[in-house]
Amino acid sequence: MLSLPPFQALIDDHWRDVARLARALAGPVDGDDVAQRAWEKAFAAYPNLTSARNLRSWLLTITARCATDVHRARKPQTPLDDAPPIAVDGPEAADFPDPELWQAVKDLPERQRVAVTLKYVGDLDHHGVAAALDTTPAASRRLVSDALATLRTKLGVDHD
C-alpha cells in the first residue's frame, strides 16, 4: 500500500508554488482560479496515485494543464465601443517588477511560454517540464532554449 502524506500537508508544503505558477501562467486575473482548479483536480486524483515520488512536480503539472485549459477556453472578446470603462484592481507592481519582460513572455507561443515558466517560475527540471507538456526532456530543452532566444532578441539582451 502506498503511503501518502495527508493532503493538507501537501497543501501546506506547496501552496505557494502552485499559486505562483498559476499566476505566472494565467495572469493575475485568472491565477487564483487556476490554482483553485489545480487543487481540486489534485484532491480528486490523490487517492489513486501510484507513486509518492516528486509530488511537487505532479502538482505543478496539474497547475500547468489547468492554466492551458483556461487559455484554450477564452473566446476572443469584442469590446463595446459605447461601454464605459470598468475599473479593475490590477496586480501590485511588486508582482510583476519587469513588465516588459512579462509582456514578452506573454507574447511567446503557448508551449514555449509554458515551458519557460515551468522551468524558471516553477523551478522544474527538464524531466518535470517534459512531463507537464507530454513531451521528451530533449523537446523541453528545445522549447526553453527557443523561448530564451526569442526573449533575448525581443528585449535586446546580449547573451555572450
PDB file of C-alpha atoms in Angstrom, residues 4-88:
ATOM      1  CA  LEU A   4       0.923   9.334   1.040  1.00  0.00           C
ATOM      2  CA  PRO A   5       1.135  12.303   3.376  1.00  0.00           C
ATOM      3  CA  PRO A   6      -2.194  13.850   4.375  1.00  0.00           C
ATOM      4  CA  PHE A   7      -3.482  16.103   1.619  1.00  0.00           C
ATOM      5  CA  GLN A   8      -3.353  19.095   3.966  1.00  0.00           C
ATOM      6  CA  ALA A   9       0.400  18.517   4.393  1.00  0.00           C
ATOM      7  CA  LEU A  10       0.747  18.631   0.618  1.00  0.00           C
ATOM      8  CA  ILE A  11      -1.128  21.942   0.537  1.00  0.00           C
ATOM      9  CA  ASP A  12       0.964  23.351   3.386  1.00  0.00           C
ATOM     10  CA  ASP A  13       4.198  22.391   1.625  1.00  0.00           C
ATOM     11  CA  HIS A  14       3.337  23.507  -1.919  1.00  0.00           C
ATOM     12  CA  TRP A  15       0.548  26.106  -1.967  1.00  0.00           C
ATOM     13  CA  ARG A  16       2.971  28.945  -2.727  1.00  0.00           C
ATOM     14  CA  ASP A  17       4.476  27.069  -5.678  1.00  0.00           C
ATOM     15  CA  VAL A  18       1.045  26.282  -7.127  1.00  0.00           C
ATOM     16  CA  ALA A  19      -0.210  29.851  -6.648  1.00  0.00           C
ATOM     17  CA  ARG A  20       2.956  31.375  -8.104  1.00  0.00           C
ATOM     18  CA  LEU A  21       2.923  29.143 -11.181  1.00  0.00           C
ATOM     19  CA  ALA A  22      -0.820  29.618 -11.739  1.00  0.00           C
ATOM     20  CA  ARG A  23      -0.410  33.388 -11.596  1.00  0.00           C
ATOM     21  CA  ALA A  24       2.610  33.326 -13.910  1.00  0.00           C
ATOM     22  CA  LEU A  25       0.868  31.149 -16.498  1.00  0.00           C
ATOM     23  CA  ALA A  26      -2.679  32.510 -16.333  1.00  0.00           C
ATOM     24  CA  GLY A  27      -2.061  36.079 -15.207  1.00  0.00           C
ATOM     25  CA  PRO A  28      -3.178  37.948 -12.124  1.00  0.00           C
ATOM     26  CA  VAL A  29      -6.883  37.847 -13.008  1.00  0.00           C
ATOM     27  CA  ASP A  30      -7.219  34.095 -13.618  1.00  0.00           C
ATOM     28  CA  GLY A  31      -4.303  32.872 -11.494  1.00  0.00           C
ATOM     29  CA  ASP A  32      -6.309  32.284  -8.321  1.00  0.00           C
ATOM     30  CA  ASP A  33      -8.994  30.365 -10.219  1.00  0.00           C
ATOM     31  CA  VAL A  34      -6.348  28.224 -11.929  1.00  0.00           C
ATOM     32  CA  ALA A  35      -4.701  27.447  -8.591  1.00  0.00           C
ATOM     33  CA  GLN A  36      -8.063  26.520  -7.066  1.00  0.00           C
ATOM     34  CA  ARG A  37      -8.906  24.265 -10.002  1.00  0.00           C
ATOM     35  CA  ALA A  38      -5.472  22.615  -9.748  1.00  0.00           C
ATOM     36  CA  TRP A  39      -6.035  21.841  -6.065  1.00  0.00           C
ATOM     37  CA  GLU A  40      -9.489  20.429  -6.848  1.00  0.00           C
ATOM     38  CA  LYS A  41      -8.062  18.145  -9.536  1.00  0.00           C
ATOM     39  CA  ALA A  42      -5.173  17.110  -7.293  1.00  0.00           C
ATOM     40  CA  PHE A  43      -7.557  16.309  -4.434  1.00  0.00           C
ATOM     41  CA  ALA A  44      -9.720  14.161  -6.709  1.00  0.00           C
ATOM     42  CA  ALA A  45      -6.711  12.265  -8.094  1.00  0.00           C
ATOM     43  CA  TYR A  46      -4.757  11.981  -4.822  1.00  0.00           C
ATOM     44  CA  PRO A  47      -6.297   8.725  -3.510  1.00  0.00           C
ATOM     45  CA  ASN A  48      -5.474   6.959  -6.793  1.00  0.00           C
ATOM     46  CA  LEU A  49      -1.801   7.953  -7.044  1.00  0.00           C
ATOM     47  CA  THR A  50       0.530   5.047  -7.669  1.00  0.00           C
ATOM     48  CA  SER A  51       3.702   6.892  -6.671  1.00  0.00           C
ATOM     49  CA  ALA A  52       4.539   9.420  -3.986  1.00  0.00           C
ATOM     50  CA  ARG A  53       7.742  10.381  -5.787  1.00  0.00           C
ATOM     51  CA  ASN A  54       8.021  14.105  -6.581  1.00  0.00           C
ATOM     52  CA  LEU A  55       4.573  15.277  -5.533  1.00  0.00           C
ATOM     53  CA  ARG A  56       5.609  18.893  -6.189  1.00  0.00           C
ATOM     54  CA  SER A  57       6.221  18.146  -9.866  1.00  0.00           C
ATOM     55  CA  TRP A  58       2.893  16.317 -10.034  1.00  0.00           C
ATOM     56  CA  LEU A  59       1.100  19.370  -8.598  1.00  0.00           C
ATOM     57  CA  LEU A  60       2.859  21.801 -10.934  1.00  0.00           C
ATOM     58  CA  THR A  61       1.989  19.611 -13.914  1.00  0.00           C
ATOM     59  CA  ILE A  62      -1.682  19.754 -12.919  1.00  0.00           C
ATOM     60  CA  THR A  63      -1.403  23.535 -12.476  1.00  0.00           C
ATOM     61  CA  ALA A  64       0.167  23.994 -15.919  1.00  0.00           C
ATOM     62  CA  ARG A  65      -2.580  21.935 -17.528  1.00  0.00           C
ATOM     63  CA  CYS A  66      -5.284  23.925 -15.732  1.00  0.00           C
ATOM     64  CA  ALA A  67      -3.710  27.172 -16.976  1.00  0.00           C
ATOM     65  CA  THR A  68      -3.623  25.788 -20.515  1.00  0.00           C
ATOM     66  CA  ASP A  69      -7.320  24.883 -20.213  1.00  0.00           C
ATOM     67  CA  VAL A  70      -8.117  28.483 -19.214  1.00  0.00           C
ATOM     68  CA  HIS A  71      -6.225  29.873 -22.213  1.00  0.00           C
ATOM     69  CA  ARG A  72      -7.987  27.494 -24.586  1.00  0.00           C
ATOM     70  CA  ALA A  73     -11.415  28.267 -23.152  1.00  0.00           C
ATOM     71  CA  ARG A  74     -11.069  32.009 -23.669  1.00  0.00           C
ATOM     72  CA  LYS A  75     -13.082  33.369 -26.521  1.00  0.00           C
ATOM     73  CA  PRO A  76     -11.931  36.490 -28.293  1.00  0.00           C
ATOM     74  CA  GLN A  77     -13.743  39.407 -26.726  1.00  0.00           C
ATOM     75  CA  THR A  78     -15.147  42.204 -28.839  1.00  0.00           C
ATOM     76  CA  PRO A  79     -15.005  45.482 -26.937  1.00  0.00           C
ATOM     77  CA  LEU A  80     -18.166  47.539 -26.744  1.00  0.00           C
ATOM     78  CA  ASP A  81     -17.421  50.965 -28.159  1.00  0.00           C
ATOM     79  CA  ASP A  82     -20.100  52.703 -26.115  1.00  0.00           C
ATOM     80  CA  ALA A  83     -19.476  50.891 -22.807  1.00  0.00           C
ATOM     81  CA  PRO A  84     -17.928  52.938 -20.019  1.00  0.00           C
ATOM     82  CA  PRO A  85     -14.554  51.720 -18.785  1.00  0.00           C
ATOM     83  CA  ILE A  86     -14.655  49.439 -15.785  1.00  0.00           C
ATOM     84  CA  ALA A  87     -12.161  49.995 -13.006  1.00  0.00           C
ATOM     85  CA  VAL A  88     -10.461  46.719 -12.119  1.00  0.00           C
TER      86      VAL A  88
END
